[in-house]
GROMACS .gro file of N, CA and C in nm:
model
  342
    1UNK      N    1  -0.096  -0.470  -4.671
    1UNK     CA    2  -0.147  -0.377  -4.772
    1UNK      C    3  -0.033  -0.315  -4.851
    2UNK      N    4   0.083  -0.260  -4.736
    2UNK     CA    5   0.196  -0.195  -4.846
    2UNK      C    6   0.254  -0.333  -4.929
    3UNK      N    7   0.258  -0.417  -4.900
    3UNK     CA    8   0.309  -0.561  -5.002
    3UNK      C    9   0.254  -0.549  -5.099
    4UNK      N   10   0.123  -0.534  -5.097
    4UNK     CA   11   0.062  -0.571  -5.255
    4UNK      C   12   0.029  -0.445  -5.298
    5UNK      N   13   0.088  -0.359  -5.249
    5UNK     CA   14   0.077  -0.245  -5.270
    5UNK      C   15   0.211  -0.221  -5.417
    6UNK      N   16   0.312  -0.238  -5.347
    6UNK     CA   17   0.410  -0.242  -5.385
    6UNK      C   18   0.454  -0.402  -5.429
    7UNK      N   19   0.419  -0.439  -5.474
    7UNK     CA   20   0.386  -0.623  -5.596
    7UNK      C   21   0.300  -0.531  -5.723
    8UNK      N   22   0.207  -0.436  -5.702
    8UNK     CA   23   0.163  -0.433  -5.812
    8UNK      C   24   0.249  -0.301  -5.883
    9UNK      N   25   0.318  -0.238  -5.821
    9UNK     CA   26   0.398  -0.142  -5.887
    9UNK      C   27   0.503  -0.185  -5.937
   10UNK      N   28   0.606  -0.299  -5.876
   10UNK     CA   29   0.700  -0.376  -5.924
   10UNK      C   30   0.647  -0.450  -6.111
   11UNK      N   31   0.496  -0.439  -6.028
   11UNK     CA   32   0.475  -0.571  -6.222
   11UNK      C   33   0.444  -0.455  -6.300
   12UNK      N   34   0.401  -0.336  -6.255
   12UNK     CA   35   0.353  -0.237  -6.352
   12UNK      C   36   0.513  -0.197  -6.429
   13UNK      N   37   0.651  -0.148  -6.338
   13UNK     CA   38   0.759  -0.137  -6.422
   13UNK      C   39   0.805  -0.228  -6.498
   14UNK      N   40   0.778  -0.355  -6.442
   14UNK     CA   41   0.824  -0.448  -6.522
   14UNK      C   42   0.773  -0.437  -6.696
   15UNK      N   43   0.606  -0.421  -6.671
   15UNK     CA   44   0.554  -0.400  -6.775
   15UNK      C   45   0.575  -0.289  -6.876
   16UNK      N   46   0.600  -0.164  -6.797
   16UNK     CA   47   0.631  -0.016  -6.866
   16UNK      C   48   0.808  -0.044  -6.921
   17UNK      N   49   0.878  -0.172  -6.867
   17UNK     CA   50   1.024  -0.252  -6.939
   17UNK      C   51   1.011  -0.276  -7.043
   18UNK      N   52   0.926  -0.343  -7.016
   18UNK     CA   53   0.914  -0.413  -7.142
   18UNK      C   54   0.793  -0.378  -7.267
   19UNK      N   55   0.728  -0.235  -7.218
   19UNK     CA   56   0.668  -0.180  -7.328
   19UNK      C   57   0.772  -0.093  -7.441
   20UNK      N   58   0.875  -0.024  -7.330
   20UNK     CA   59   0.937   0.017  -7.393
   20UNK      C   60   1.061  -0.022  -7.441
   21UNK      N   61   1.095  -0.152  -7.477
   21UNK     CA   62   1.124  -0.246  -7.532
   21UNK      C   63   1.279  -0.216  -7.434
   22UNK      N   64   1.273  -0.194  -7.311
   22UNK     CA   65   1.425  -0.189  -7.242
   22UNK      C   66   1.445  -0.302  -7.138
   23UNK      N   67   1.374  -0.441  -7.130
   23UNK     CA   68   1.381  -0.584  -7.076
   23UNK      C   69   1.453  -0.651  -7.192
   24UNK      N   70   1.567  -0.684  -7.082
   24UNK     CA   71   1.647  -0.744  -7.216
   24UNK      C   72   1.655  -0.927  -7.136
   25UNK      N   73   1.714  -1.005  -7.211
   25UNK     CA   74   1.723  -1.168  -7.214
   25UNK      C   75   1.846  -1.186  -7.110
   26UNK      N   76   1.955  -1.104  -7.151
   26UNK     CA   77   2.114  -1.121  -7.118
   26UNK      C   78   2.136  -1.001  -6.959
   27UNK      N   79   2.094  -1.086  -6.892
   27UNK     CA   80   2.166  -1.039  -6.740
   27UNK      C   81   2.309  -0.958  -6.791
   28UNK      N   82   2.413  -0.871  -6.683
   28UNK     CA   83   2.461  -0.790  -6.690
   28UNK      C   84   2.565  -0.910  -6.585
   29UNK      N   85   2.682  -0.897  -6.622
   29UNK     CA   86   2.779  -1.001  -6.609
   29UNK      C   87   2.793  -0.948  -6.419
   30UNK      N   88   2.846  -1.061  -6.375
   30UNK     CA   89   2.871  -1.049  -6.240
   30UNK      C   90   2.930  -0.909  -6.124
   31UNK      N   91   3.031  -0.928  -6.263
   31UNK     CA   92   3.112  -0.808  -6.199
   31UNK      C   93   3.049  -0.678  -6.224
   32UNK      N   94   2.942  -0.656  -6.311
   32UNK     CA   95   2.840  -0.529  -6.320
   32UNK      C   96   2.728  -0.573  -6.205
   33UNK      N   97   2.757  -0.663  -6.189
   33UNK     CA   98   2.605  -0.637  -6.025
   33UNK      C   99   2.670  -0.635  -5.920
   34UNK      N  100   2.814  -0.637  -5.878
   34UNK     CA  101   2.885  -0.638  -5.791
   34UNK      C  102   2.904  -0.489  -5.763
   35UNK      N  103   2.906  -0.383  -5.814
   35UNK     CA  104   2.917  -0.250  -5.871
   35UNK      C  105   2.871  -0.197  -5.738
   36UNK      N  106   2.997  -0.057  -5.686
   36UNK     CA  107   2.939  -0.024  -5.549
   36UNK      C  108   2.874   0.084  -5.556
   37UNK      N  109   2.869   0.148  -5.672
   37UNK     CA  110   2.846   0.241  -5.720
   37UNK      C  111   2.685   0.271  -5.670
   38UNK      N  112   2.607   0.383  -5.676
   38UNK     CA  113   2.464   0.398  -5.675
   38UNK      C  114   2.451   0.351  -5.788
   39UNK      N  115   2.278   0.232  -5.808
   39UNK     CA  116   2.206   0.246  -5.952
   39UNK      C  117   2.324   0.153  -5.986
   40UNK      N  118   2.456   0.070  -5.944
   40UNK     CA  119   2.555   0.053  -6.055
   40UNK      C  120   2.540   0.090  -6.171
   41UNK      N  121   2.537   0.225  -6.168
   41UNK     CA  122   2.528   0.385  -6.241
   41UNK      C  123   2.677   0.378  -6.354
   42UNK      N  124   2.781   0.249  -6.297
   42UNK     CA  125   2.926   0.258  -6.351
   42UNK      C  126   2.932   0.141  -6.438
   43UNK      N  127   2.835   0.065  -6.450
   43UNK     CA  128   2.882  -0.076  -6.503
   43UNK      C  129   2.733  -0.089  -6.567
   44UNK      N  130   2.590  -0.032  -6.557
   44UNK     CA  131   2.482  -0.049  -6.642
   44UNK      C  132   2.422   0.088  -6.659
   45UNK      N  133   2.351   0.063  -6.730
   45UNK     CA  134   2.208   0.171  -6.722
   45UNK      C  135   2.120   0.117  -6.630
   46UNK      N  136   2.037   0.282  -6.623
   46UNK     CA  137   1.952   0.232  -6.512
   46UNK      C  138   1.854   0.114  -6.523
   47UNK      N  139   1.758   0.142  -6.683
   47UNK     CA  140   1.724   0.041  -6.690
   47UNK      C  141   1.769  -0.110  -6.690
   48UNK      N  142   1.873  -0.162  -6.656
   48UNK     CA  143   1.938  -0.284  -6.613
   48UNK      C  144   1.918  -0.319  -6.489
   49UNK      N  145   1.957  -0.198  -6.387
   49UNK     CA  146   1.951  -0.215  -6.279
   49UNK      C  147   1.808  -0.214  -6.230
   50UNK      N  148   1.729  -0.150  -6.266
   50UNK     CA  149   1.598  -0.184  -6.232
   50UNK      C  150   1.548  -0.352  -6.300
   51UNK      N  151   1.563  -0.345  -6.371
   51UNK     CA  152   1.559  -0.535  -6.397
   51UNK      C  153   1.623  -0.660  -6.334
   52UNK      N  154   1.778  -0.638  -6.303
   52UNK     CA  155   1.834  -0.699  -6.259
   52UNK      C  156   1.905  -0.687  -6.124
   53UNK      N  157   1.879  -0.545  -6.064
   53UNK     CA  158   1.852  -0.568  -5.921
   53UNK      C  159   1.756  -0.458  -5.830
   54UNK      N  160   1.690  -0.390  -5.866
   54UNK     CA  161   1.560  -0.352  -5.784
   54UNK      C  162   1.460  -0.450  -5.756
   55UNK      N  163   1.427  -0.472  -5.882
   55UNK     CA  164   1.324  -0.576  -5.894
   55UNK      C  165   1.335  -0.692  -5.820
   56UNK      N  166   1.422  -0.771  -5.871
   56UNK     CA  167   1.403  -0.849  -5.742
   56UNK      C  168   1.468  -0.852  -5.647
   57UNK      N  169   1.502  -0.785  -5.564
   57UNK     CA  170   1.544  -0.704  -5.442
   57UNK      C  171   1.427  -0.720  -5.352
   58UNK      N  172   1.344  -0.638  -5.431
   58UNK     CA  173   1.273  -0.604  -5.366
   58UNK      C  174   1.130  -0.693  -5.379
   59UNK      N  175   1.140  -0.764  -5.467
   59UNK     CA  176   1.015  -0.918  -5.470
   59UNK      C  177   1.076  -1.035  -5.362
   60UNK      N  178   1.170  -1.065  -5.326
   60UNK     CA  179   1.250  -1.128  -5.275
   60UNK      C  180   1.206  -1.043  -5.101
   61UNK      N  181   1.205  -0.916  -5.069
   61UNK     CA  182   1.191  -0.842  -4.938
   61UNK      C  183   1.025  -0.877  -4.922
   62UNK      N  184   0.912  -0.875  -5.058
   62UNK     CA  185   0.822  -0.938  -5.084
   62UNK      C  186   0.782  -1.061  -5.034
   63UNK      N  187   0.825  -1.151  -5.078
   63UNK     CA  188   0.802  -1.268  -5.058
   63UNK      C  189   0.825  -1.345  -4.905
   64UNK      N  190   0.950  -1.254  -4.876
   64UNK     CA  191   0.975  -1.329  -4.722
   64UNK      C  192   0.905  -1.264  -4.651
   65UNK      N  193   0.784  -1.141  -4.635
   65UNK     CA  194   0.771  -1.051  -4.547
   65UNK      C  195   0.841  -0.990  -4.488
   66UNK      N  196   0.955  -0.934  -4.541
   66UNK     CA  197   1.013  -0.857  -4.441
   66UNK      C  198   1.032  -0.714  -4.452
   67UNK      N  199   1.081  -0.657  -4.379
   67UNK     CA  200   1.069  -0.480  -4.433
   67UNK      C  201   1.092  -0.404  -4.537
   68UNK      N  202   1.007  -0.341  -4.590
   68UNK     CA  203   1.065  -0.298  -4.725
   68UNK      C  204   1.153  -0.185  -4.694
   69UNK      N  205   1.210  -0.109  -4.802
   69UNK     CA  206   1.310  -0.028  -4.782
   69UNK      C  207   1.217   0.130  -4.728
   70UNK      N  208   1.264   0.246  -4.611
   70UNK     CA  209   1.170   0.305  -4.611
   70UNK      C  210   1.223   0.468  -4.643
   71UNK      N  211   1.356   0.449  -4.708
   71UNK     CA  212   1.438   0.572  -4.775
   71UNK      C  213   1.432   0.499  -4.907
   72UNK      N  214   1.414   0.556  -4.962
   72UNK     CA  215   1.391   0.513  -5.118
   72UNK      C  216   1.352   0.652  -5.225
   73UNK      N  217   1.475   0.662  -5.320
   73UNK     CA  218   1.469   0.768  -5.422
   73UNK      C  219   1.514   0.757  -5.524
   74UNK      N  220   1.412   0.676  -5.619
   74UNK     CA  221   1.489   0.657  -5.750
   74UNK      C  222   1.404   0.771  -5.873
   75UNK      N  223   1.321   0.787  -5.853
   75UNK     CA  224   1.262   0.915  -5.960
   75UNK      C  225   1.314   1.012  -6.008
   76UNK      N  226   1.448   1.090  -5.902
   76UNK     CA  227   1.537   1.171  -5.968
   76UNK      C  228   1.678   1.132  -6.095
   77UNK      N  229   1.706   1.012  -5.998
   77UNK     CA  230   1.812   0.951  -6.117
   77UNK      C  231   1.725   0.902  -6.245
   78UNK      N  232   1.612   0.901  -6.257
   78UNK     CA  233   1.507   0.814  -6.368
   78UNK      C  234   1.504   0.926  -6.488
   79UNK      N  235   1.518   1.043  -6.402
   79UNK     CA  236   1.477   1.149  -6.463
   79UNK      C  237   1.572   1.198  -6.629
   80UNK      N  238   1.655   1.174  -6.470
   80UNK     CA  239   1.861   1.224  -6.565
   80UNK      C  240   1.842   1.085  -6.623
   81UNK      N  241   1.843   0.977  -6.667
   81UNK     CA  242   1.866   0.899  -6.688
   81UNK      C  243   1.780   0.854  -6.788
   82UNK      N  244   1.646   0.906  -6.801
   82UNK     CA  245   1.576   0.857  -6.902
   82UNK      C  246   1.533   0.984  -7.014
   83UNK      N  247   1.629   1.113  -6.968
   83UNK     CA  248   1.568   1.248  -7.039
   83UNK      C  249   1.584   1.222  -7.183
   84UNK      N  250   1.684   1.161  -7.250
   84UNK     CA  251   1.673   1.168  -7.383
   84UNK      C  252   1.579   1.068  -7.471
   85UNK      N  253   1.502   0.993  -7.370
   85UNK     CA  254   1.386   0.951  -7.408
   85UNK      C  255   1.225   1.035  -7.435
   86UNK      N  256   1.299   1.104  -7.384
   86UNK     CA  257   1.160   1.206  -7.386
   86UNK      C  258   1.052   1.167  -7.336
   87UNK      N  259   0.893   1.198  -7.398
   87UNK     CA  260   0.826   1.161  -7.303
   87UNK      C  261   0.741   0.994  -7.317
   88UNK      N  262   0.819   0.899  -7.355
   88UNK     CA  263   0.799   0.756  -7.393
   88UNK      C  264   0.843   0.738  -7.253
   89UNK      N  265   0.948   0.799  -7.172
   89UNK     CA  266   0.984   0.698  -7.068
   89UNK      C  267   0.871   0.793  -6.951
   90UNK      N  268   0.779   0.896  -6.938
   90UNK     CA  269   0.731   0.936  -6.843
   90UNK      C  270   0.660   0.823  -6.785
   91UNK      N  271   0.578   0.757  -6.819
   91UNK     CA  272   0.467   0.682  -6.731
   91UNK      C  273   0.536   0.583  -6.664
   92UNK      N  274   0.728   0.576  -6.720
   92UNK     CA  275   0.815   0.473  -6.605
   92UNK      C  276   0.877   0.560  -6.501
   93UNK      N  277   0.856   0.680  -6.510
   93UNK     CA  278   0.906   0.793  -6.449
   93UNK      C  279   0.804   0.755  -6.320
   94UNK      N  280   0.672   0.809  -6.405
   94UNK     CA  281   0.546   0.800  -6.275
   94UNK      C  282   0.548   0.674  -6.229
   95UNK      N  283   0.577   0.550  -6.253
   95UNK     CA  284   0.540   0.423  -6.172
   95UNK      C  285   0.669   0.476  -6.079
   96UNK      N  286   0.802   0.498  -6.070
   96UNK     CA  287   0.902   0.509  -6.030
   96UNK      C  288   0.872   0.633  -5.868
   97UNK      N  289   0.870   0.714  -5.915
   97UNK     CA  290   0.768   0.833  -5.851
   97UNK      C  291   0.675   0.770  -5.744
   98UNK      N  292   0.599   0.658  -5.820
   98UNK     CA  293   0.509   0.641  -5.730
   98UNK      C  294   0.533   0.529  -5.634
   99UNK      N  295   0.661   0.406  -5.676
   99UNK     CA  296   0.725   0.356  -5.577
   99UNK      C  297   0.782   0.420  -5.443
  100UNK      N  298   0.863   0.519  -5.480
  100UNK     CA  299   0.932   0.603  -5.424
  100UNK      C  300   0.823   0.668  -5.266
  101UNK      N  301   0.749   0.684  -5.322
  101UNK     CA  302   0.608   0.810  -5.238
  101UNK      C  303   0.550   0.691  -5.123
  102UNK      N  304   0.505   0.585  -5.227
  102UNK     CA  305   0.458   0.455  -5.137
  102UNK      C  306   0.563   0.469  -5.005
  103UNK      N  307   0.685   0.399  -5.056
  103UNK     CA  308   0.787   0.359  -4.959
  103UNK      C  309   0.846   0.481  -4.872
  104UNK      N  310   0.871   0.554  -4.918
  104UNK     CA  311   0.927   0.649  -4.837
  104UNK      C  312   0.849   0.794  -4.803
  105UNK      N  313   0.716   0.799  -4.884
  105UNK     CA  314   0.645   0.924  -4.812
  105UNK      C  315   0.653   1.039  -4.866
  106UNK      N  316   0.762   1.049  -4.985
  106UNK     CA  317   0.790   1.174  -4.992
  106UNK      C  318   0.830   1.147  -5.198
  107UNK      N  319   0.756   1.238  -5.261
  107UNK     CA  320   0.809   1.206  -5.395
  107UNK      C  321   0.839   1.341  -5.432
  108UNK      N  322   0.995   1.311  -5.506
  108UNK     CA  323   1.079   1.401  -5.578
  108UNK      C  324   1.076   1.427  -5.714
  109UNK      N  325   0.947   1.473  -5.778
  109UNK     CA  326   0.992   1.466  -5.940
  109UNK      C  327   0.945   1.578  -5.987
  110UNK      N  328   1.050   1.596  -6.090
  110UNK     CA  329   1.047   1.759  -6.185
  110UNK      C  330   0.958   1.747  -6.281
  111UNK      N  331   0.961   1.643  -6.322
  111UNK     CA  332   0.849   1.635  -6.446
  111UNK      C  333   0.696   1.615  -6.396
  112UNK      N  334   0.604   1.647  -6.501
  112UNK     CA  335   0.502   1.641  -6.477
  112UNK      C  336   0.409   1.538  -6.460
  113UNK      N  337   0.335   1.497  -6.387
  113UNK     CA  338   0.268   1.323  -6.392
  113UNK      C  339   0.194   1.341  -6.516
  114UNK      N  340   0.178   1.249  -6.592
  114UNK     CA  341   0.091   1.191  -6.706
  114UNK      C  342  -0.033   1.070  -6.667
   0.00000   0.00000   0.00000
């Protein structure tokens, strides 16, 4: 149940990516996914890293059945990270939020759900 629980929240960001036109064609060169950084917060934006390694991270933890992650907090960095979007990026805020709550039980967000 949490699998397809979390399969349909993965396609919903994907989708809220690429509504808000931040799915891009051009992967983020090696040495930016190598990045030890949180979020490789030092070498992309977040939205990168949610494309090019949450996502399938975590379709990949999907697919084999195996445990998903069960500390998981990305809604606060989404927050700082998507504020000068205003409120175009909330409903990636709330899918984010609502990954977060799934997996780990507990959701952290300042902004308001939409």
């Amino acid at each position: 149940m949490k699998y397809q629980q979390t399969q349909h929240l993965l396609l919903a960001i994907q989708a809220e990516l690429c509504h808000l036109q931040w799915w891009t064609a051009t992967p983020p060169s090696a040495t930016a996914l190598a990045s030890q950084a949180p979020f490789c917060c030092d070498t992309m934006p977040l939205q990168q890293w949610l494309q090019y390694v949450l996502l399938p991270r975590m379709q990949a933890l999907i697919d084999a059945q195996l445990p998903l992650p069960a500390q998981i907090s990305i809604c606060p960095i989404a927050e700082i990270a998507f504020a000068e979007s205003g409120t175009a990026a909330f409903p990636l805020i709330n899918l984010l939020g609502d990954l977060d709550e799934l997996l780990s039980g507990k959701r952290e967000q300042s902004i308001a759900r939409v």
